[in-house]
Amino acid sequence: MKVDFLLQSSPWLVPICLLTGAIYAYVLYQKNSNSWNKRLLYSLTFLRFLAVSITSLLLLNFLIRQIKQDIIRKTVVLAIDNSQSMLVAGKKNLSLATSGLTQLKKDLEDKDFEVSFASLDDEAPENIDNLKFSKKITDLSGLINKVKNNFEGQNLVDVVLVSDGISNEGIAPGSEKYNFQVHTIGLGDTVQKKDLLLKAVYANKIAYLGNKFPIQADVSSFGFSGHNATVFLKQGGKILEKQQVFFKQNDDVKTLTFNTTASQVGVQHFVVEIEPVSGEFTTRNNRQDVYLEVIDGKEKILLLALAPHPDLKALKSIIEKNDNYELDIRILTQNPNPDLSGKSYDLLILHQLPDAFNSYANVFKPLINNGLPCLFLFWETNPGQLI
């Protein structure tokens, strides 16, 4: 630590301040030199000299500069992707990778670097030799951003990332900019293997009880030109449907659609699975789970009409073609005060309402005020024009 005194005025004023203190003390105490003993007189004179001199020096507005220097060592983080896909590289290669990172940590620490480990786990591992590769979600950008946040304010200079490059969440790390260097070590074989892959499965989140709904599956193959594969749709271990797919090309993608019926209420679990074929590199990617909710209910529609009209029959015919809709028709000229208490609707259709006299506003206005979606149907003066 270094301390400096900085004057904002001429240094020649310092002896003048000291002289001012000496003159002030002499003038103040020389008249009492005979009445006080010398020890007391000298002590008071010296204290007065100090007080006046220091006060005068403070008027010069000098500064005290203190410099404190802290040396922060460079930090390196060794990050490893501990997802399940890393197991494809083999236990031997994973063991070599973890032991290599451990040795790299020791070498960097010998060169006066601060070294830490990081993984997809919430907490950073102290030792990666016994790291379990069990994470189902791989977010490499999230891993690097977590390192960035954890070491904010420190001298982080490098991040070494060991991964197979397979990511199923987040964005590509290469699309972001960091204030430190990211070094990657690829683990695995870049040569494409002979394999079948259930690439993606698509399904609605909600289905209605008793209705049929589709589940679509994209099946990818490499190295199986001229071969067939069987794809199953299962629920509770029972095969609901199976389809054969034929691959014409060496690198091919086929899309299959299964149509099944929602037979039970609640969250239903379905499984789309490719039957293993001899020669596949791995069968771990032959299966995907599908979850959807089956609802026992229909969308309820209330149709309020001013008077009987042929449109009502046409609307009823169109709406009731969809099994998911339930239509309730009320004609207000026949029943001016319909009992709608205790009933909930998802849509309100007003036919020729409100009219010029604002009739029956007491019936439909409370429904609109409660936020019920509403569709207005009117006839213009010219017949045949519905707006």
mmCIF file of C-alpha atoms in Angstrom:
data_model
loop_
_atom_site.group_PDB
_atom_site.id
_atom_site.type_symbol
_atom_site.label_atom_id
_atom_site.label_comp_id
_atom_site.label_asym_id
_atom_site.label_seq_id
_atom_site.Cartn_x
_atom_site.Cartn_y
_atom_site.Cartn_z
ATOM 1 C CA MET A 1 0.000 0.000 0.000
ATOM 2 C CA LYS A 2 1.348 3.429 -0.977
ATOM 3 C CA VAL A 3 0.337 6.794 0.574
ATOM 4 C CA ASP A 4 1.032 10.191 -1.063
ATOM 5 C CA PHE A 5 0.343 13.744 0.121
ATOM 6 C CA LEU A 6 -0.699 16.091 -2.667
ATOM 7 C CA LEU A 7 -0.807 19.889 -2.282
ATOM 8 C CA GLN A 8 -3.220 21.990 -4.321
ATOM 9 C CA SER A 9 -1.266 25.224 -3.614
ATOM 10 C CA SER A 10 2.377 26.335 -3.432
ATOM 11 C CA PRO A 11 4.591 24.266 -1.068
ATOM 12 C CA TRP A 12 6.109 27.525 0.213
ATOM 13 C CA LEU A 13 2.906 28.069 2.166
ATOM 14 C CA VAL A 14 3.749 25.147 4.481
ATOM 15 C CA PRO A 15 6.558 26.948 6.385
ATOM 16 C CA ILE A 16 4.339 30.042 6.517
ATOM 17 C CA CYS A 17 1.658 27.942 8.272
ATOM 18 C CA LEU A 18 4.257 26.669 10.748
ATOM 19 C CA LEU A 19 5.527 30.192 11.312
ATOM 20 C CA THR A 20 1.955 31.392 11.877
ATOM 21 C CA GLY A 21 1.500 28.749 14.562
ATOM 22 C CA ALA A 22 4.778 29.701 16.255
ATOM 23 C CA ILE A 23 4.008 33.435 16.261
ATOM 24 C CA TYR A 24 0.465 32.834 17.568
ATOM 25 C CA ALA A 25 1.734 30.624 20.423
ATOM 26 C CA TYR A 26 4.528 33.055 21.342
ATOM 27 C CA VAL A 27 2.290 36.109 21.408
ATOM 28 C CA LEU A 28 -0.399 34.293 23.428
ATOM 29 C CA TYR A 29 1.822 32.839 26.156
ATOM 30 C CA GLN A 30 4.861 35.209 26.465
ATOM 31 C CA LYS A 31 2.908 37.587 28.728
ATOM 32 C CA ASN A 32 2.257 34.717 31.214
ATOM 33 C CA SER A 33 5.887 33.579 31.291
ATOM 34 C CA ASN A 34 6.484 34.891 34.821
ATOM 35 C CA SER A 35 3.250 33.643 36.452
ATOM 36 C CA TRP A 36 3.381 29.985 35.225
ATOM 37 C CA ASN A 37 6.120 27.443 35.733
ATOM 38 C CA LYS A 38 8.235 26.767 32.672
ATOM 39 C CA ARG A 39 7.128 23.141 32.165
ATOM 40 C CA LEU A 40 3.453 24.102 31.924
ATOM 41 C CA LEU A 41 4.258 27.158 29.809
ATOM 42 C CA TYR A 42 6.284 25.187 27.263
ATOM 43 C CA SER A 43 3.648 22.442 27.075
ATOM 44 C CA LEU A 44 0.801 24.862 26.391
ATOM 45 C CA THR A 45 2.891 26.806 23.892
ATOM 46 C CA PHE A 46 3.748 23.657 21.979
ATOM 47 C CA LEU A 47 0.126 22.466 21.888
ATOM 48 C CA ARG A 48 -1.054 25.881 20.703
ATOM 49 C CA PHE A 49 1.654 25.830 18.010
ATOM 50 C CA LEU A 50 0.446 22.420 16.802
ATOM 51 C CA ALA A 51 -3.241 23.416 16.787
ATOM 52 C CA VAL A 52 -2.741 26.623 14.827
ATOM 53 C CA SER A 53 -0.236 25.091 12.420
ATOM 54 C CA ILE A 54 -2.451 22.073 11.617
ATOM 55 C CA THR A 55 -5.493 24.327 11.188
ATOM 56 C CA SER A 56 -3.541 26.508 8.781
ATOM 57 C CA LEU A 57 -2.321 23.469 6.838
ATOM 58 C CA LEU A 58 -5.876 22.177 6.486
ATOM 59 C CA LEU A 59 -6.813 25.450 4.819
ATOM 60 C CA LEU A 60 -4.375 24.558 2.020
ATOM 61 C CA ASN A 61 -6.705 21.664 0.963
ATOM 62 C CA PHE A 62 -4.031 19.043 0.600
ATOM 63 C CA LEU A 63 -4.996 15.544 -0.476
ATOM 64 C CA ILE A 64 -3.967 12.140 0.826
ATOM 65 C CA ARG A 65 -3.783 9.551 -1.948
ATOM 66 C CA GLN A 66 -3.768 5.918 -0.917
ATOM 67 C CA ILE A 67 -2.948 3.280 -3.520
ATOM 68 C CA LYS A 68 -3.771 -0.349 -2.725
ATOM 69 C CA GLN A 69 -2.849 -3.020 -5.234
ATOM 70 C CA ASP A 70 -4.479 -6.469 -5.218
ATOM 71 C CA ILE A 71 -3.221 -9.115 -7.630
ATOM 72 C CA ILE A 72 -6.058 -11.361 -8.886
ATOM 73 C CA ARG A 73 -4.936 -14.576 -10.480
ATOM 74 C CA LYS A 74 -6.253 -15.568 -13.894
ATOM 75 C CA THR A 75 -9.189 -17.966 -13.676
ATOM 76 C CA VAL A 76 -9.802 -20.928 -15.972
ATOM 77 C CA VAL A 77 -12.993 -23.023 -15.829
ATOM 78 C CA LEU A 78 -13.027 -26.608 -17.083
ATOM 79 C CA ALA A 79 -16.647 -27.386 -18.098
ATOM 80 C CA ILE A 80 -17.842 -30.864 -19.042
ATOM 81 C CA ASP A 81 -21.098 -31.951 -20.644
ATOM 82 C CA ASN A 82 -22.423 -34.682 -18.333
ATOM 83 C CA SER A 83 -25.520 -35.562 -20.388
ATOM 84 C CA GLN A 84 -26.601 -39.076 -21.330
ATOM 85 C CA SER A 85 -25.537 -38.639 -24.958
ATOM 86 C CA MET A 86 -21.911 -38.571 -23.820
ATOM 87 C CA LEU A 87 -22.200 -42.258 -22.892
ATOM 88 C CA VAL A 88 -22.201 -43.103 -26.602
ATOM 89 C CA ALA A 89 -18.481 -42.241 -26.657
ATOM 90 C CA GLY A 90 -17.820 -45.168 -24.322
ATOM 91 C CA LYS A 91 -16.731 -45.378 -20.702
ATOM 92 C CA LYS A 92 -13.072 -45.636 -21.673
ATOM 93 C CA ASN A 93 -13.107 -42.355 -23.587
ATOM 94 C CA LEU A 94 -15.062 -40.628 -20.814
ATOM 95 C CA SER A 95 -12.531 -41.850 -18.253
ATOM 96 C CA LEU A 96 -9.675 -40.520 -20.379
ATOM 97 C CA ALA A 97 -11.460 -37.166 -20.730
ATOM 98 C CA THR A 98 -12.092 -36.714 -16.998
ATOM 99 C CA SER A 99 -8.573 -37.824 -16.014
ATOM 100 C CA GLY A 100 -7.159 -35.479 -18.654
ATOM 101 C CA LEU A 101 -9.120 -32.533 -17.239
ATOM 102 C CA THR A 102 -7.946 -33.387 -13.728
ATOM 103 C CA GLN A 103 -4.322 -33.377 -14.895
ATOM 104 C CA LEU A 104 -4.897 -30.121 -16.801
ATOM 105 C CA LYS A 105 -6.211 -28.545 -13.604
ATOM 106 C CA LYS A 106 -3.036 -29.498 -11.717
ATOM 107 C CA ASP A 107 -0.793 -28.188 -14.501
ATOM 108 C CA LEU A 108 -2.607 -24.845 -14.648
ATOM 109 C CA GLU A 109 -2.515 -24.455 -10.865
ATOM 110 C CA ASP A 110 1.251 -25.027 -10.952
ATOM 111 C CA LYS A 111 1.440 -22.047 -13.339
ATOM 112 C CA ASP A 112 -0.421 -19.854 -10.822
ATOM 113 C CA PHE A 113 -3.893 -20.088 -12.437
ATOM 114 C CA GLU A 114 -7.144 -20.322 -10.462
ATOM 115 C CA VAL A 115 -8.940 -23.399 -11.858
ATOM 116 C CA SER A 116 -12.513 -24.631 -11.230
ATOM 117 C CA PHE A 117 -14.767 -27.340 -12.653
ATOM 118 C CA ALA A 118 -18.302 -26.862 -14.040
ATOM 119 C CA SER A 119 -21.003 -29.202 -15.353
ATOM 120 C CA LEU A 120 -24.698 -29.269 -16.217
ATOM 121 C CA ASP A 121 -25.489 -29.856 -12.526
ATOM 122 C CA ASP A 122 -26.645 -26.940 -10.399
ATOM 123 C CA GLU A 123 -23.543 -27.074 -8.210
ATOM 124 C CA ALA A 124 -19.997 -27.197 -9.537
ATOM 125 C CA PRO A 125 -18.292 -30.560 -8.876
ATOM 126 C CA GLU A 126 -15.083 -30.556 -6.865
ATOM 127 C CA ASN A 127 -13.976 -33.812 -8.456
ATOM 128 C CA ILE A 128 -15.104 -34.998 -11.907
ATOM 129 C CA ASP A 129 -13.609 -38.486 -11.756
ATOM 130 C CA ASN A 130 -16.893 -39.871 -10.370
ATOM 131 C CA LEU A 131 -19.178 -37.595 -12.403
ATOM 132 C CA LYS A 132 -22.437 -39.290 -13.460
ATOM 133 C CA PHE A 133 -23.485 -38.735 -17.063
ATOM 134 C CA SER A 134 -27.224 -38.828 -16.433
ATOM 135 C CA LYS A 135 -28.614 -35.428 -17.484
ATOM 136 C CA LYS A 136 -31.432 -35.692 -20.047
ATOM 137 C CA ILE A 137 -31.293 -32.019 -21.034
ATOM 138 C CA THR A 138 -28.207 -30.532 -22.682
ATOM 139 C CA ASP A 139 -28.077 -26.730 -22.680
ATOM 140 C CA LEU A 140 -24.503 -25.802 -23.611
ATOM 141 C CA SER A 141 -25.234 -22.067 -23.872
ATOM 142 C CA GLY A 142 -26.858 -22.214 -20.432
ATOM 143 C CA LEU A 143 -23.762 -23.960 -19.044
ATOM 144 C CA ILE A 144 -21.418 -21.263 -20.360
ATOM 145 C CA ASN A 145 -23.729 -18.463 -19.163
ATOM 146 C CA LYS A 146 -23.859 -20.075 -15.720
ATOM 147 C CA VAL A 147 -20.054 -20.000 -15.617
ATOM 148 C CA LYS A 148 -20.124 -16.362 -16.742
ATOM 149 C CA ASN A 149 -22.522 -15.375 -13.933
ATOM 150 C CA ASN A 150 -20.755 -17.393 -11.223
ATOM 151 C CA PHE A 151 -17.375 -15.810 -11.998
ATOM 152 C CA GLU A 152 -18.593 -12.266 -12.622
ATOM 153 C CA GLY A 153 -16.113 -9.732 -11.253
ATOM 154 C CA GLN A 154 -13.265 -12.247 -11.317
ATOM 155 C CA ASN A 155 -10.432 -12.500 -13.795
ATOM 156 C CA LEU A 156 -12.035 -15.236 -15.932
ATOM 157 C CA VAL A 157 -9.921 -15.620 -19.067
ATOM 158 C CA ASP A 158 -10.705 -19.069 -20.499
ATOM 159 C CA VAL A 159 -13.393 -21.753 -20.468
ATOM 160 C CA VAL A 160 -12.558 -25.244 -21.716
ATOM 161 C CA LEU A 161 -15.721 -27.113 -22.769
ATOM 162 C CA VAL A 162 -15.683 -30.889 -23.248
ATOM 163 C CA SER A 163 -18.821 -32.054 -25.089
ATOM 164 C CA ASP A 164 -20.133 -34.191 -27.909
ATOM 165 C CA GLY A 165 -21.795 -31.087 -29.369
ATOM 166 C CA ILE A 166 -25.324 -32.492 -29.070
ATOM 167 C CA SER A 167 -27.706 -29.921 -27.583
ATOM 168 C CA ASN A 168 -31.472 -30.282 -27.108
ATOM 169 C CA GLU A 169 -32.212 -27.016 -25.301
ATOM 170 C CA GLY A 170 -31.126 -23.402 -25.493
ATOM 171 C CA ILE A 171 -29.322 -21.703 -28.346
ATOM 172 C CA ALA A 172 -26.045 -22.498 -30.044
ATOM 173 C CA PRO A 173 -23.123 -21.231 -27.912
ATOM 174 C CA GLY A 174 -21.376 -19.960 -31.049
ATOM 175 C CA SER A 175 -24.106 -17.344 -31.577
ATOM 176 C CA GLU A 176 -23.237 -15.488 -28.348
ATOM 177 C CA LYS A 177 -20.293 -13.237 -27.512
ATOM 178 C CA TYR A 178 -18.281 -13.641 -24.316
ATOM 179 C CA ASN A 179 -15.535 -11.576 -22.722
ATOM 180 C CA PHE A 180 -13.410 -14.703 -22.349
ATOM 181 C CA GLN A 181 -12.117 -17.387 -24.662
ATOM 182 C CA VAL A 182 -14.117 -20.612 -25.083
ATOM 183 C CA HIS A 183 -12.059 -23.649 -26.116
ATOM 184 C CA THR A 184 -13.921 -26.791 -27.159
ATOM 185 C CA ILE A 185 -12.809 -30.404 -26.984
ATOM 186 C CA GLY A 186 -15.022 -32.695 -29.045
ATOM 187 C CA LEU A 187 -15.696 -36.136 -27.689
ATOM 188 C CA GLY A 188 -17.036 -38.890 -29.893
ATOM 189 C CA ASP A 189 -16.802 -39.980 -33.494
ATOM 190 C CA THR A 190 -17.867 -37.558 -36.210
ATOM 191 C CA VAL A 191 -18.406 -40.378 -38.717
ATOM 192 C CA GLN A 192 -22.141 -40.959 -39.128
ATOM 193 C CA LYS A 193 -23.161 -44.397 -37.902
ATOM 194 C CA LYS A 194 -25.618 -46.846 -39.390
ATOM 195 C CA ASP A 195 -28.684 -46.144 -37.335
ATOM 196 C CA LEU A 196 -32.448 -45.589 -37.108
ATOM 197 C CA LEU A 197 -33.624 -42.484 -35.290
ATOM 198 C CA LEU A 198 -37.047 -41.353 -34.094
ATOM 199 C CA LYS A 199 -36.303 -37.753 -34.992
ATOM 200 C CA ALA A 200 -39.459 -36.022 -33.766
ATOM 201 C CA VAL A 201 -43.005 -36.753 -32.579
ATOM 202 C CA TYR A 202 -45.870 -34.271 -32.911
ATOM 203 C CA ALA A 203 -49.247 -34.383 -31.118
ATOM 204 C CA ASN A 204 -51.859 -31.980 -29.789
ATOM 205 C CA LYS A 205 -51.697 -31.148 -26.114
ATOM 206 C CA ILE A 206 -55.452 -31.646 -25.663
ATOM 207 C CA ALA A 207 -57.912 -34.177 -27.085
ATOM 208 C CA TYR A 208 -61.621 -34.692 -26.407
ATOM 209 C CA LEU A 209 -63.016 -37.915 -25.056
ATOM 210 C CA GLY A 210 -64.275 -40.228 -27.788
ATOM 211 C CA ASN A 211 -62.597 -38.259 -30.603
ATOM 212 C CA LYS A 212 -59.853 -39.504 -32.867
ATOM 213 C CA PHE A 213 -56.612 -37.531 -32.887
ATOM 214 C CA PRO A 214 -53.344 -37.878 -34.844
ATOM 215 C CA ILE A 215 -49.818 -38.552 -33.606
ATOM 216 C CA GLN A 216 -47.166 -37.853 -36.220
ATOM 217 C CA ALA A 217 -43.666 -39.324 -36.143
ATOM 218 C CA ASP A 218 -40.575 -38.488 -38.231
ATOM 219 C CA VAL A 219 -38.348 -41.534 -38.685
ATOM 220 C CA SER A 220 -34.804 -40.960 -39.932
ATOM 221 C CA SER A 221 -32.458 -43.654 -41.202
ATOM 222 C CA PHE A 222 -28.856 -43.845 -42.338
ATOM 223 C CA GLY A 223 -27.350 -46.898 -43.956
ATOM 224 C CA PHE A 224 -30.606 -48.854 -44.334
ATOM 225 C CA SER A 225 -31.345 -48.328 -48.013
ATOM 226 C CA GLY A 226 -33.747 -51.016 -49.264
ATOM 227 C CA HIS A 227 -34.761 -52.091 -45.736
ATOM 228 C CA ASN A 228 -38.061 -52.022 -43.850
ATOM 229 C CA ALA A 229 -38.689 -50.930 -40.283
ATOM 230 C CA THR A 230 -41.702 -51.342 -38.003
ATOM 231 C CA VAL A 231 -42.948 -48.417 -35.926
ATOM 232 C CA PHE A 232 -45.348 -48.996 -33.005
ATOM 233 C CA LEU A 233 -47.768 -46.754 -31.142
ATOM 234 C CA LYS A 234 -48.187 -48.091 -27.603
ATOM 235 C CA GLN A 235 -50.092 -47.218 -24.470
ATOM 236 C CA GLY A 236 -49.579 -49.008 -21.174
ATOM 237 C CA GLY A 237 -47.440 -51.643 -22.884
ATOM 238 C CA LYS A 238 -50.239 -52.462 -25.349
ATOM 239 C CA ILE A 239 -49.725 -52.002 -29.068
ATOM 240 C CA LEU A 240 -52.426 -49.673 -30.423
ATOM 241 C CA GLU A 241 -51.152 -49.501 -34.004
ATOM 242 C CA LYS A 242 -48.112 -50.437 -36.054
ATOM 243 C CA GLN A 243 -46.902 -49.309 -39.451
ATOM 244 C CA GLN A 244 -44.230 -50.464 -41.845
ATOM 245 C CA VAL A 245 -41.855 -47.959 -43.406
ATOM 246 C CA PHE A 246 -39.525 -48.598 -46.349
ATOM 247 C CA PHE A 247 -36.311 -46.621 -46.862
ATOM 248 C CA LYS A 248 -35.380 -46.106 -50.497
ATOM 249 C CA GLN A 249 -32.236 -44.054 -49.927
ATOM 250 C CA ASN A 250 -29.177 -44.445 -47.762
ATOM 251 C CA ASP A 251 -30.016 -41.226 -45.888
ATOM 252 C CA ASP A 252 -33.804 -41.032 -45.675
ATOM 253 C CA VAL A 253 -36.598 -39.505 -43.561
ATOM 254 C CA LYS A 254 -40.166 -40.816 -43.483
ATOM 255 C CA THR A 255 -43.229 -39.301 -41.795
ATOM 256 C CA LEU A 256 -45.895 -41.580 -40.299
ATOM 257 C CA THR A 257 -49.296 -40.621 -38.880
ATOM 258 C CA PHE A 258 -51.083 -42.710 -36.259
ATOM 259 C CA ASN A 259 -54.779 -42.077 -35.595
ATOM 260 C CA THR A 260 -56.028 -43.238 -32.234
ATOM 261 C CA THR A 261 -59.096 -42.612 -30.090
ATOM 262 C CA ALA A 262 -59.161 -40.794 -26.765
ATOM 263 C CA SER A 263 -60.817 -43.413 -24.615
ATOM 264 C CA GLN A 264 -59.880 -42.255 -21.102
ATOM 265 C CA VAL A 265 -60.114 -38.919 -19.315
ATOM 266 C CA GLY A 266 -56.972 -37.318 -17.899
ATOM 267 C CA VAL A 267 -53.321 -37.157 -18.872
ATOM 268 C CA GLN A 268 -52.538 -40.068 -21.186
ATOM 269 C CA HIS A 269 -49.106 -41.486 -21.903
ATOM 270 C CA PHE A 270 -48.329 -42.850 -25.358
ATOM 271 C CA VAL A 271 -45.083 -44.285 -26.674
ATOM 272 C CA VAL A 272 -43.842 -44.213 -30.258
ATOM 273 C CA GLU A 273 -41.147 -46.833 -30.770
ATOM 274 C CA ILE A 274 -39.101 -48.239 -33.664
ATOM 275 C CA GLU A 275 -38.521 -51.962 -33.541
ATOM 276 C CA PRO A 276 -34.726 -52.532 -33.349
ATOM 277 C CA VAL A 277 -33.092 -53.594 -36.596
ATOM 278 C CA SER A 278 -29.910 -55.633 -36.835
ATOM 279 C CA GLY A 279 -26.853 -53.456 -37.427
ATOM 280 C CA GLU A 280 -28.066 -50.331 -35.594
ATOM 281 C CA PHE A 281 -25.363 -48.338 -33.813
ATOM 282 C CA THR A 282 -27.664 -47.668 -30.856
ATOM 283 C CA THR A 283 -31.309 -48.277 -29.952
ATOM 284 C CA ARG A 284 -31.451 -45.533 -27.323
ATOM 285 C CA ASN A 285 -32.924 -43.119 -29.881
ATOM 286 C CA ASN A 286 -35.670 -45.492 -31.079
ATOM 287 C CA ARG A 287 -38.315 -44.325 -28.623
ATOM 288 C CA GLN A 288 -40.117 -41.133 -27.624
ATOM 289 C CA ASP A 289 -42.873 -40.463 -25.080
ATOM 290 C CA VAL A 290 -46.025 -38.474 -25.821
ATOM 291 C CA TYR A 291 -48.248 -36.938 -23.146
ATOM 292 C CA LEU A 292 -51.602 -35.296 -23.803
ATOM 293 C CA GLU A 293 -54.695 -34.464 -21.776
ATOM 294 C CA VAL A 294 -58.055 -35.976 -22.659
ATOM 295 C CA ILE A 295 -60.985 -33.748 -21.684
ATOM 296 C CA ASP A 296 -64.547 -34.911 -21.229
ATOM 297 C CA GLY A 297 -66.292 -31.697 -22.246
ATOM 298 C CA LYS A 298 -67.558 -29.745 -25.206
ATOM 299 C CA GLU A 299 -67.445 -26.090 -26.109
ATOM 300 C CA LYS A 300 -70.860 -24.685 -25.226
ATOM 301 C CA ILE A 301 -72.410 -22.104 -27.574
ATOM 302 C CA LEU A 302 -75.489 -19.995 -26.778
ATOM 303 C CA LEU A 303 -77.459 -18.697 -29.776
ATOM 304 C CA LEU A 304 -79.884 -15.888 -28.892
ATOM 305 C CA ALA A 305 -82.237 -14.970 -31.743
ATOM 306 C CA LEU A 306 -84.717 -12.128 -31.905
ATOM 307 C CA ALA A 307 -87.248 -14.188 -33.875
ATOM 308 C CA PRO A 308 -87.511 -17.484 -35.827
ATOM 309 C CA HIS A 309 -85.418 -17.430 -38.998
ATOM 310 C CA PRO A 310 -84.091 -19.967 -41.556
ATOM 311 C CA ASP A 311 -80.550 -18.962 -40.530
ATOM 312 C CA LEU A 312 -81.016 -20.669 -37.195
ATOM 313 C CA LYS A 313 -81.464 -24.089 -38.759
ATOM 314 C CA ALA A 314 -78.454 -23.521 -41.015
ATOM 315 C CA LEU A 315 -76.267 -22.468 -38.103
ATOM 316 C CA LYS A 316 -77.446 -25.436 -36.040
ATOM 317 C CA SER A 317 -76.594 -27.809 -38.881
ATOM 318 C CA ILE A 318 -73.093 -26.405 -39.325
ATOM 319 C CA ILE A 319 -72.173 -26.186 -35.636
ATOM 320 C CA GLU A 320 -73.431 -29.613 -34.644
ATOM 321 C CA LYS A 321 -71.314 -31.271 -37.327
ATOM 322 C CA ASN A 322 -68.428 -30.833 -34.922
ATOM 323 C CA ASP A 323 -68.742 -33.215 -31.984
ATOM 324 C CA ASN A 324 -66.797 -30.800 -29.773
ATOM 325 C CA TYR A 325 -69.566 -28.163 -29.858
ATOM 326 C CA GLU A 326 -72.861 -28.114 -27.942
ATOM 327 C CA LEU A 327 -75.458 -25.589 -29.160
ATOM 328 C CA ASP A 328 -78.218 -24.012 -27.076
ATOM 329 C CA ILE A 329 -80.780 -21.962 -29.106
ATOM 330 C CA ARG A 330 -83.112 -19.464 -27.422
ATOM 331 C CA ILE A 331 -85.713 -17.398 -29.426
ATOM 332 C CA LEU A 332 -86.542 -14.350 -27.346
ATOM 333 C CA THR A 333 -89.883 -13.468 -28.994
ATOM 334 C CA GLN A 334 -91.127 -16.887 -27.906
ATOM 335 C CA ASN A 335 -89.381 -16.886 -24.529
ATOM 336 C CA PRO A 336 -88.566 -13.319 -23.435
ATOM 337 C CA ASN A 337 -86.972 -14.360 -20.120
ATOM 338 C CA PRO A 338 -84.929 -17.543 -20.678
ATOM 339 C CA ASP A 339 -83.471 -19.156 -17.575
ATOM 340 C CA LEU A 340 -79.688 -18.996 -18.053
ATOM 341 C CA SER A 341 -78.751 -19.174 -14.374
ATOM 342 C CA GLY A 342 -76.240 -21.848 -13.415
ATOM 343 C CA LYS A 343 -75.114 -22.333 -17.010
ATOM 344 C CA SER A 344 -71.739 -21.398 -18.479
ATOM 345 C CA TYR A 345 -71.032 -20.828 -22.146
ATOM 346 C CA ASP A 346 -67.879 -20.413 -24.209
ATOM 347 C CA LEU A 347 -69.412 -18.330 -27.016
ATOM 348 C CA LEU A 348 -72.475 -16.125 -27.476
ATOM 349 C CA ILE A 349 -74.063 -15.689 -30.924
ATOM 350 C CA LEU A 350 -76.596 -12.850 -31.268
ATOM 351 C CA HIS A 351 -78.874 -13.075 -34.304
ATOM 352 C CA GLN A 352 -80.579 -9.736 -35.151
ATOM 353 C CA LEU A 353 -79.681 -8.440 -31.688
ATOM 354 C CA PRO A 354 -79.625 -5.737 -30.508
ATOM 355 C CA ASP A 355 -82.478 -4.368 -32.558
ATOM 356 C CA ALA A 356 -83.472 -0.744 -33.146
ATOM 357 C CA PHE A 357 -85.439 -0.679 -29.883
ATOM 358 C CA ASN A 358 -82.667 -2.376 -27.893
ATOM 359 C CA SER A 359 -85.078 -5.120 -26.931
ATOM 360 C CA TYR A 360 -84.027 -7.883 -24.557
ATOM 361 C CA ALA A 361 -80.824 -6.051 -23.558
ATOM 362 C CA ASN A 362 -81.420 -7.314 -20.034
ATOM 363 C CA VAL A 363 -80.847 -10.856 -21.331
ATOM 364 C CA PHE A 364 -77.613 -10.576 -23.331
ATOM 365 C CA LYS A 365 -75.873 -7.508 -21.855
ATOM 366 C CA PRO A 366 -74.955 -9.231 -18.539
ATOM 367 C CA LEU A 367 -73.334 -12.043 -20.540
ATOM 368 C CA ILE A 368 -71.265 -9.594 -22.614
ATOM 369 C CA ASN A 369 -70.301 -7.584 -19.534
ATOM 370 C CA ASN A 370 -68.928 -10.775 -17.953
ATOM 371 C CA GLY A 371 -66.438 -11.077 -20.826
ATOM 372 C CA LEU A 372 -68.174 -13.813 -22.828
ATOM 373 C CA PRO A 373 -66.954 -13.764 -26.481
ATOM 374 C CA CYS A 374 -69.740 -12.660 -28.773
ATOM 375 C CA LEU A 375 -70.567 -12.962 -32.492
ATOM 376 C CA PHE A 376 -73.134 -10.541 -33.960
ATOM 377 C CA LEU A 377 -75.221 -11.543 -37.010
ATOM 378 C CA PHE A 378 -77.387 -8.905 -38.728
ATOM 379 C CA TRP A 379 -79.397 -8.624 -41.918
ATOM 380 C CA GLU A 380 -79.121 -5.399 -43.861
ATOM 381 C CA THR A 381 -82.093 -3.689 -45.484
ATOM 382 C CA ASN A 382 -81.306 -5.393 -48.772
ATOM 383 C CA PRO A 383 -82.322 -9.024 -48.393
ATOM 384 C CA GLY A 384 -79.668 -11.624 -48.875
ATOM 385 C CA GLN A 385 -76.856 -9.631 -47.291
ATOM 386 C CA LEU A 386 -75.765 -10.994 -43.934
ATOM 387 C CA ILE A 387 -73.186 -9.023 -41.961
#
